[in-house]
CSV table of C-alpha atoms and ligand atoms in Angstrom, one decimal:
chain,number,residue,atom,x,y,z
A,1,UNK,CA,127.5,46.6,146.9
A,2,UNK,CA,129.8,44.0,148.4
A,3,UNK,CA,127.9,40.8,148.9
A,4,UNK,CA,130.3,39.8,151.7
A,5,UNK,CA,128.6,42.5,153.7
A,6,UNK,CA,125.3,40.6,153.4
A,7,UNK,CA,126.6,37.5,155.2
A,8,UNK,CA,126.4,37.5,158.9
A,9,UNK,CA,129.4,37.9,161.1
A,10,UNK,CA,130.0,35.8,164.2
A,11,UNK,CA,132.7,35.8,166.8
A,12,UNK,CA,134.3,32.4,167.1
A,13,UNK,CA,137.2,33.2,169.4
A,14,UNK,CA,137.9,36.2,171.5
A,15,UNK,CA,138.9,39.0,169.2
A,16,UNK,CA,138.6,37.0,166.0
A,17,UNK,CA,135.7,37.6,163.6
A,18,UNK,CA,134.7,35.2,160.9
A,19,UNK,CA,132.3,35.9,158.1
A,20,UNK,CA,129.6,33.2,157.7
A,21,UNK,CA,127.2,32.2,155.0
A,22,UNK,CA,124.1,30.1,154.7
A,23,UNK,CA,124.7,26.6,153.3
A,24,UNK,CA,123.0,23.2,152.9
A,25,UNK,CA,125.1,20.6,154.5
A,26,UNK,CA,125.1,16.8,154.3
A,27,UNK,CA,126.3,15.7,157.8
A,28,UNK,CA,125.5,11.9,157.4
A,29,UNK,CA,124.3,9.8,154.5
A,30,UNK,CA,120.5,9.4,154.2
A,31,UNK,CA,119.8,12.1,156.6
A,32,UNK,CA,118.2,15.5,155.9
A,33,UNK,CA,120.5,18.2,154.9
A,34,UNK,CA,121.1,20.8,157.5
A,35,UNK,CA,120.7,24.5,156.6
A,36,UNK,CA,123.2,26.3,158.7
A,37,UNK,CA,125.7,29.1,158.9
A,38,UNK,CA,129.3,28.1,158.1
A,39,UNK,CA,132.4,30.2,157.5
A,40,UNK,CA,132.8,31.8,154.1
A,41,UNK,CA,135.7,29.9,152.4
A,42,UNK,CA,139.2,31.5,152.7
A,43,UNK,CA,140.9,32.0,149.4
A,44,UNK,CA,144.3,30.5,148.5
A,45,UNK,CA,146.7,31.4,145.7
A,46,UNK,CA,145.0,31.4,142.3
A,47,UNK,CA,141.4,31.1,143.7
A,48,UNK,CA,138.3,33.2,143.3
A,49,UNK,CA,135.3,33.7,145.6
A,50,UNK,CA,131.9,33.5,143.8
A,51,UNK,CA,128.8,35.0,145.3
A,52,UNK,CA,126.4,32.2,144.2
A,53,UNK,CA,123.2,33.3,142.5
A,54,UNK,CA,121.8,29.9,141.5
A,55,UNK,CA,122.7,26.2,141.6
A,56,UNK,CA,120.9,23.4,139.8
A,57,UNK,CA,120.0,20.2,141.7
A,58,UNK,CA,121.5,17.3,139.8
A,59,UNK,CA,120.6,13.7,140.6
A,60,UNK,CA,124.4,13.2,141.4
A,61,UNK,CA,123.8,15.4,144.5
A,62,UNK,CA,121.2,12.9,145.6
A,63,UNK,CA,123.7,10.0,145.0
A,64,UNK,CA,126.2,12.0,147.1
A,65,UNK,CA,123.8,12.6,150.0
A,66,UNK,CA,122.9,8.9,150.0
A,67,UNK,CA,126.5,7.7,149.6
A,68,UNK,CA,125.3,5.5,146.7
A,69,UNK,CA,128.6,5.1,144.9
A,70,UNK,CA,131.7,3.0,145.6
A,71,UNK,CA,133.8,6.2,146.0
A,72,UNK,CA,132.2,8.2,148.8
A,73,UNK,CA,132.1,12.0,149.0
A,74,UNK,CA,133.7,13.9,151.9
A,75,UNK,CA,131.5,14.5,155.0
A,76,UNK,CA,130.3,16.9,156.0
A,77,UNK,CA,129.6,18.1,152.5
A,78,UNK,CA,128.1,21.1,150.8
A,79,UNK,CA,126.8,19.6,147.5
A,80,UNK,CA,126.3,21.5,144.2
A,81,UNK,CA,128.2,21.5,140.9
A,82,UNK,CA,126.0,23.8,138.8
A,83,UNK,CA,126.8,26.9,140.9
A,84,UNK,CA,126.8,30.2,139.0
A,85,UNK,CA,127.3,33.7,140.2
A,86,UNK,CA,129.5,36.8,140.3
A,87,UNK,CA,133.1,36.9,141.4
A,88,UNK,CA,133.4,38.9,144.6
A,89,UNK,CA,137.1,38.4,145.4
A,90,UNK,CA,140.2,37.2,143.6
A,91,UNK,CA,143.3,35.9,145.4
A,92,UNK,CA,146.9,36.6,144.4
A,93,UNK,CA,147.9,34.8,141.2
A,94,UNK,CA,144.6,35.2,139.4
A,95,UNK,CA,145.2,36.9,136.1
A,96,UNK,CA,142.4,35.7,133.8
A,97,UNK,CA,139.4,36.9,135.8
A,98,UNK,CA,138.4,39.9,137.9
A,99,UNK,CA,135.8,41.0,140.5
A,100,UNK,CA,132.4,41.3,138.9
A,101,UNK,CA,132.9,38.6,136.2
A,102,UNK,CA,130.1,36.1,135.8
A,103,UNK,CA,131.2,32.5,136.1
A,104,UNK,CA,130.1,28.9,137.0
A,105,UNK,CA,131.8,26.2,139.0
A,106,UNK,CA,131.4,22.8,137.3
A,107,UNK,CA,131.9,19.2,138.6
A,108,UNK,CA,135.5,19.3,137.3
A,109,UNK,CA,136.6,21.6,140.1
A,110,UNK,CA,140.3,21.2,139.3
A,111,UNK,CA,142.7,18.8,137.7
A,112,UNK,CA,146.5,18.4,137.9
A,113,UNK,CA,147.3,19.9,134.5
A,114,UNK,CA,150.3,17.6,134.1
A,115,UNK,CA,149.2,13.9,133.7
A,116,UNK,CA,148.7,12.1,130.4
A,117,UNK,CA,145.0,12.9,130.5
A,118,UNK,CA,145.4,16.6,131.2
A,119,UNK,CA,148.0,16.9,128.6
A,120,UNK,CA,145.8,15.3,125.9
A,121,UNK,CA,142.6,17.2,126.4
A,122,UNK,CA,141.0,14.6,128.6
A,123,UNK,CA,141.1,16.4,131.8
A,124,UNK,CA,137.9,14.8,133.1
A,125,UNK,CA,139.9,11.6,133.4
A,126,UNK,CA,142.6,13.2,135.5
A,127,UNK,CA,143.2,10.8,138.5
A,128,UNK,CA,144.0,13.9,140.7
A,129,UNK,CA,140.9,15.8,139.9
A,130,UNK,CA,138.7,17.3,142.6
A,131,UNK,CA,134.9,17.4,142.1
A,132,UNK,CA,132.7,20.3,143.3
A,133,UNK,CA,130.1,19.2,145.8
A,134,UNK,CA,131.7,15.8,146.2
A,135,UNK,CA,135.3,15.7,147.1
A,136,UNK,CA,135.3,19.4,147.9
A,137,UNK,CA,132.5,21.8,149.0
A,138,UNK,CA,130.2,23.0,146.2
A,139,UNK,CA,127.6,25.6,145.6
A,140,UNK,CA,124.5,24.9,147.8
A,141,UNK,CA,125.6,28.0,149.7
A,142,UNK,CA,125.8,31.8,149.4
A,143,UNK,CA,129.5,31.5,148.4
A,144,UNK,CA,131.8,29.0,146.8
A,145,UNK,CA,135.4,29.3,146.1
A,146,UNK,CA,137.2,27.7,143.1
A,147,UNK,CA,140.5,27.8,141.2
A,148,UNK,CA,140.3,30.5,138.6
A,149,UNK,CA,141.6,28.3,135.9
A,150,UNK,CA,138.8,25.8,136.1
A,151,UNK,CA,135.7,28.0,136.2
A,152,UNK,CA,134.0,29.0,133.0
A,153,UNK,CA,132.7,32.4,132.1
A,154,UNK,CA,129.0,33.1,131.4
A,155,UNK,CA,128.2,35.5,128.6
A,156,UNK,CA,126.3,38.7,129.4
A,157,UNK,CA,122.6,38.6,129.0
A,158,UNK,CA,122.1,35.0,130.1
A,159,UNK,CA,119.9,34.4,133.2
A,160,UNK,CA,121.8,32.8,136.0
A,161,UNK,CA,119.1,30.3,137.0
A,162,UNK,CA,118.5,29.3,133.4
A,163,UNK,CA,122.2,28.8,132.5
A,164,UNK,CA,123.0,26.9,135.7
A,165,UNK,CA,122.0,23.4,134.5
A,166,UNK,CA,124.2,23.8,131.5
A,167,UNK,CA,127.2,23.5,133.9
A,168,UNK,CA,126.5,19.8,134.4
A,169,UNK,CA,123.3,18.6,132.6
A,170,UNK,CA,124.2,20.5,129.5
A,171,UNK,CA,127.9,19.9,129.1
A,172,UNK,CA,127.6,16.2,130.1
A,173,UNK,CA,125.0,15.4,127.5
A,174,UNK,CA,126.6,17.5,124.8
A,175,UNK,CA,129.8,15.6,125.4
A,176,UNK,CA,128.0,12.2,125.4
A,177,UNK,CA,126.5,13.0,122.0
A,178,UNK,CA,129.9,14.0,120.7
A,179,UNK,CA,131.6,10.8,121.8
A,180,UNK,CA,128.8,8.8,120.4
A,181,UNK,CA,130.1,9.7,117.0
A,182,UNK,CA,126.6,9.8,115.5
A,183,UNK,CA,126.4,11.9,112.3
A,184,UNK,CA,123.8,14.5,111.3
A,185,UNK,CA,120.7,12.6,110.0
A,186,UNK,CA,121.3,9.6,112.3
A,187,UNK,CA,118.8,8.5,114.8
A,188,UNK,CA,119.8,8.8,118.5
A,189,UNK,CA,117.8,7.6,121.5
A,190,UNK,CA,117.8,9.4,124.9
A,191,UNK,CA,116.8,7.1,127.7
A,192,UNK,CA,115.6,9.3,130.7
A,193,UNK,CA,114.1,12.7,130.0
A,194,UNK,CA,115.0,14.3,133.4
A,195,UNK,CA,117.4,17.0,134.2
A,196,UNK,CA,120.0,15.7,131.8
A,197,UNK,CA,117.7,14.1,129.2
A,198,UNK,CA,115.6,17.2,128.5
A,199,UNK,CA,118.7,19.1,127.4
A,200,UNK,CA,120.3,16.1,125.8
A,201,UNK,CA,117.5,15.9,123.3
A,202,UNK,CA,117.8,19.5,122.4
A,203,UNK,CA,121.6,19.2,121.8
A,204,UNK,CA,120.9,16.2,119.7
A,205,UNK,CA,118.4,18.1,117.6
A,206,UNK,CA,120.8,21.1,117.3
A,207,UNK,CA,123.5,18.7,116.2
A,208,UNK,CA,121.3,17.4,113.4
A,209,UNK,CA,120.2,14.1,114.8
A,210,UNK,CA,116.7,12.6,114.8
A,211,UNK,CA,115.7,11.9,118.3
A,212,UNK,CA,113.8,9.2,120.2
A,213,UNK,CA,113.0,10.2,123.7
A,214,UNK,CA,112.3,7.4,126.2
A,215,UNK,CA,110.9,7.8,129.7
A,216,UNK,CA,108.4,6.1,132.0
A,217,UNK,CA,106.4,9.2,132.7
A,218,UNK,CA,104.1,10.9,130.3
A,219,UNK,CA,104.7,14.5,131.5
A,220,UNK,CA,108.4,14.0,130.7
A,221,UNK,CA,107.5,12.8,127.3
A,222,UNK,CA,105.1,15.8,126.7
A,223,UNK,CA,108.1,18.1,127.5
A,224,UNK,CA,110.2,16.0,125.1
A,225,UNK,CA,107.7,16.6,122.3
A,226,UNK,CA,107.6,20.3,123.1
A,227,UNK,CA,111.4,20.4,122.9
A,228,UNK,CA,111.5,18.8,119.5
A,229,UNK,CA,111.7,15.0,120.0
A,230,UNK,CA,110.8,13.2,116.8
A,231,UNK,CA,109.5,10.1,118.5
A,232,UNK,CA,108.6,9.5,122.2
A,233,UNK,CA,108.1,6.2,124.0
A,234,UNK,CA,106.8,5.4,127.4
A,235,UNK,CA,108.9,2.4,128.4
A,236,UNK,CA,106.2,1.2,130.8
A,237,UNK,CA,103.5,1.1,128.1
A,238,UNK,CA,105.4,0.1,125.0
A,239,UNK,CA,108.6,-2.0,124.6
A,240,UNK,CA,111.1,0.6,123.5
A,241,UNK,CA,113.4,-1.9,122.0
A,242,UNK,CA,110.8,-3.3,119.6
A,243,UNK,CA,109.3,0.1,118.9
A,244,UNK,CA,112.7,1.6,118.0
A,245,UNK,CA,113.7,-1.4,115.9
A,246,UNK,CA,110.3,-1.4,114.1
A,247,UNK,CA,110.0,2.4,113.5
A,248,UNK,CA,113.6,3.5,112.8
A,249,UNK,CA,115.5,0.3,112.4
A,250,UNK,CA,117.6,0.8,115.5
A,251,UNK,CA,119.5,3.9,116.5
A,252,UNK,CA,123.1,4.8,115.7
A,253,UNK,CA,123.6,5.9,119.3
A,254,UNK,CA,121.6,5.4,122.6
A,255,UNK,CA,122.5,7.7,125.5
A,256,UNK,CA,121.3,6.4,128.8
A,257,UNK,CA,120.9,9.1,131.5
A,258,UNK,CA,118.3,7.1,133.5
A,259,UNK,CA,119.1,6.0,137.0
A,260,UNK,CA,118.1,2.4,136.4
A,261,UNK,CA,119.7,-0.7,135.0
A,262,UNK,CA,116.6,-1.6,133.0
A,263,UNK,CA,117.0,1.6,130.9
A,264,UNK,CA,120.6,0.7,130.2
A,265,UNK,CA,119.6,-2.8,129.1
A,266,UNK,CA,117.0,-1.4,126.8
A,267,UNK,CA,119.3,1.3,125.5
A,268,UNK,CA,121.9,-1.3,124.6
A,269,UNK,CA,119.3,-3.3,122.6
A,270,UNK,CA,118.1,-0.2,120.8
A,271,UNK,CA,121.3,0.4,118.9
A,272,UNK,CA,121.7,-0.8,115.3
A,273,UNK,CA,124.7,-2.7,113.9
A,274,UNK,CA,127.8,-0.5,114.3
A,275,UNK,CA,126.0,1.6,116.9
A,276,UNK,CA,127.1,2.9,120.3
A,277,UNK,CA,125.6,2.9,123.8
A,278,UNK,CA,126.9,5.8,125.8
A,279,UNK,CA,126.5,5.2,129.5
A,280,UNK,CA,126.0,8.5,131.5
A,281,UNK,CA,123.5,7.8,134.3
A,282,UNK,CA,125.0,6.3,137.4
A,283,UNK,CA,122.8,3.7,139.0
A,284,UNK,CA,124.9,1.6,141.3
A,285,UNK,CA,124.5,-1.5,139.2
A,286,UNK,CA,126.2,-3.8,136.7
A,287,UNK,CA,125.2,-4.0,133.0
A,288,UNK,CA,125.3,-7.5,131.6
A,289,UNK,CA,126.2,-7.4,127.9
A,290,UNK,CA,125.8,-10.3,125.5
A,291,UNK,CA,129.3,-10.9,124.1
A,292,UNK,CA,128.0,-12.6,120.9
A,293,UNK,CA,125.7,-9.7,119.9
A,294,UNK,CA,128.3,-7.1,120.8
A,295,UNK,CA,130.9,-8.8,118.6
A,296,UNK,CA,128.7,-9.8,115.7
A,297,UNK,CA,126.9,-6.4,115.6
A,298,UNK,CA,130.1,-4.4,116.2
A,299,UNK,CA,128.5,-2.5,119.0
A,300,UNK,CA,130.5,0.0,121.1
A,301,UNK,CA,129.8,0.6,124.8
A,302,UNK,CA,131.3,3.8,126.2
A,303,UNK,CA,131.3,5.7,129.4
A,304,UNK,CA,131.1,9.4,129.3
A,305,UNK,CA,131.9,11.7,132.3
A,306,UNK,CA,130.9,15.4,132.2
A,307,UNK,CA,133.0,17.4,129.8
A,308,UNK,CA,136.1,19.6,129.6
A,309,UNK,CA,136.2,23.3,130.1
A,310,UNK,CA,136.2,23.6,126.3
A,311,UNK,CA,133.1,21.4,126.0
A,312,UNK,CA,131.4,23.5,128.6
A,313,UNK,CA,132.2,26.7,126.6
A,314,UNK,CA,130.7,25.1,123.6
A,315,UNK,CA,127.6,23.9,125.5
A,316,UNK,CA,127.0,27.4,126.9
A,317,UNK,CA,127.3,28.8,123.4
A,318,UNK,CA,124.4,26.6,122.2
A,319,UNK,CA,122.3,28.1,125.0
A,320,UNK,CA,123.4,31.6,124.3
A,321,UNK,CA,122.3,31.1,120.7
A,322,UNK,CA,118.9,29.9,121.9
A,323,UNK,CA,119.3,26.4,120.5
A,324,UNK,CA,119.0,24.8,123.9
A,325,UNK,CA,116.8,26.0,126.8
A,326,UNK,CA,116.5,24.6,130.3
A,327,UNK,CA,113.1,23.8,131.8
A,328,UNK,CA,113.6,25.1,135.3
A,329,UNK,CA,111.7,25.6,138.5
A,330,UNK,CA,113.4,27.8,141.0
A,331,UNK,CA,113.3,27.1,144.8
A,332,UNK,CA,115.0,28.8,147.7
A,333,UNK,CA,118.0,27.0,149.2
A,334,UNK,CA,116.0,26.3,152.3
A,335,UNK,CA,113.7,24.0,150.4
A,336,UNK,CA,116.5,21.5,149.5
A,337,UNK,CA,115.1,18.6,151.4
A,338,UNK,CA,111.7,18.8,149.8
A,339,UNK,CA,113.4,19.1,146.4
A,340,UNK,CA,115.5,16.0,147.1
A,341,UNK,CA,112.4,14.0,148.0
A,342,UNK,CA,110.7,15.0,144.8
A,343,UNK,CA,113.8,14.2,142.7
A,344,UNK,CA,114.0,10.8,144.3
A,345,UNK,CA,110.4,10.1,143.4
A,346,UNK,CA,110.9,11.3,139.8
A,347,UNK,CA,108.6,14.2,140.3
A,348,UNK,CA,110.7,16.9,138.7
A,349,UNK,CA,110.2,17.8,135.1
A,350,UNK,CA,113.4,19.4,133.9
A,351,UNK,CA,115.6,20.8,136.7
A,352,UNK,CA,115.1,22.5,140.0
A,353,UNK,CA,117.5,25.4,140.5
A,354,UNK,CA,118.2,26.6,144.0
A,355,UNK,CA,118.4,30.4,144.3
A,356,UNK,CA,120.3,32.0,147.1
A,357,UNK,CA,118.4,35.2,147.7
B,401,NAD,P1,116.7,12.9,136.9
B,401,NAD,O1,116.2,12.2,138.0
B,401,NAD,O2,116.4,14.3,136.6
B,401,NAD,O3,116.3,12.1,135.5
B,401,NAD,C1,116.2,10.7,135.4
B,401,NAD,C2,115.1,10.4,134.4
B,401,NAD,O4,115.1,9.0,134.1
B,401,NAD,C3,113.7,10.7,135.0
B,401,NAD,O5,113.0,11.5,134.0
B,401,NAD,C4,113.1,9.4,135.1
B,401,NAD,O6,111.6,9.4,134.9
B,401,NAD,C5,113.7,8.6,134.0
B,401,NAD,N1,113.7,7.1,134.1
B,401,NAD,C6,113.6,6.4,135.2
B,401,NAD,N2,113.5,5.1,134.8
B,401,NAD,C7,113.5,5.0,133.5
B,401,NAD,C8,113.5,4.0,132.5
B,401,NAD,N3,113.3,2.7,132.9
B,401,NAD,N4,113.5,4.3,131.2
B,401,NAD,C9,113.6,5.6,130.8
B,401,NAD,N5,113.7,6.6,131.7
B,401,NAD,C10,113.6,6.3,133.0
B,401,NAD,O7,118.3,12.7,137.0
B,401,NAD,P2,119.5,13.6,136.2
B,401,NAD,O8,119.9,14.8,137.1
B,401,NAD,O9,119.1,13.8,134.8
B,401,NAD,O10,120.7,12.5,136.3
B,401,NAD,C11,120.6,11.3,135.7
B,401,NAD,C12,121.8,10.4,136.1
B,401,NAD,O11,123.0,10.9,135.4
B,401,NAD,C13,122.2,10.3,137.6
B,401,NAD,O12,122.5,9.0,137.9
B,401,NAD,C14,123.4,11.2,137.7
B,401,NAD,O13,124.2,10.9,138.8
B,401,NAD,C15,124.0,10.9,136.4
B,401,NAD,N6,125.0,12.0,135.9
B,401,NAD,C16,126.1,11.5,135.2
B,401,NAD,C17,127.0,12.5,134.7
B,401,NAD,C18,128.2,12.0,134.0
B,401,NAD,O14,129.1,12.8,133.7
B,401,NAD,N7,128.2,10.8,133.5
B,401,NAD,C19,126.8,13.8,135.0
B,401,NAD,C20,125.6,14.2,135.6
B,401,NAD,C21,124.7,13.3,136.1
B,402,ZN,ZN1,125.5,16.8,137.7
B,403,ZN,ZN1,145.8,15.5,135.4
């Protein structure tokens, strides 16, 4: 069955018919998203059209809808960078994929392929990159198009909704752990056990680290325990810096995926000598760092942004082998405004994944 037939068709001009799809659209910052019919994207050379089955709701989408960051998204915008589904159409020039293939469209929508970063396996730093659901329309919609070269295949047998969060939350935290350069047996702290954090701690366990999970809500920490955290700390009840220093002597790496400056400050102070703070969460804030301690303790502070296509393939493989699972709640696309409200209040344990049918 061709999914294109499921979309409605409207006449826009005399004689010209355009296929439309349902999408959630940000028209203005800090306003509710509008659920409306928009044209199904037209393919250009090298692109594929994906019939979206599921798309996770990342906190980044909330930042986009609020215009939180110095670099603003395009408006109007269809958010969504964890979109997964089935290829319905391929344009001329696509050789690696075919109709019926299962793929996902990540944050790294495209890169130039030619700059020093693209040429050295650091495509997520490409200055010419486009980002799904930010600088170009994403997957809060029935269809999303993408350049064939930048989508990543999903192995048979994996559930679309369950694998969706791996396309951002999974790959991002897996990559952050890689760049932390922690070694098996080391202690690692994850600050913020939300959409990213709950998978971060599972990658950390699968990579052989001991894990401290820090959050400010007990239900998130209960999930962390269930998923294998060795130590959990509620940052509102216990000072995590002291607790981590006392119990494990500091961590080799602290990954901050919380959306608050406080967590970053605490994460910085949780690392031991020679350790690394990896900044992943994106509160619009500055992080004051004591120069003396950084120098004398040989502490590294790193930023980490999503992951390459290869990182994503690896992150998916962990899930395929059952080493990482996403704690998801599915909701219809129509419910996006309610989901955003809950995400803003910290009321989501794991990830909400929007389903399109
Ligand atoms: P989320 O809202 O699901 O999770 C945030 C978690 O942090 C929540 O569980 C919350 O309770 C917890 N938290 C809040 N204050 C805390 C504190 N003081 N200490 C410890 N935990 C605290 O959000 P998410 O979808 O996981 O995204 C997290 C952040 O990561 C966002 O800013 C998002 O934009 C960013 N992000 C970055 C990248 C990247 O490549 N660097 C990729 C995806 C998302
Ligand atoms: Zn994301
Ligand atoms: Zn490039």
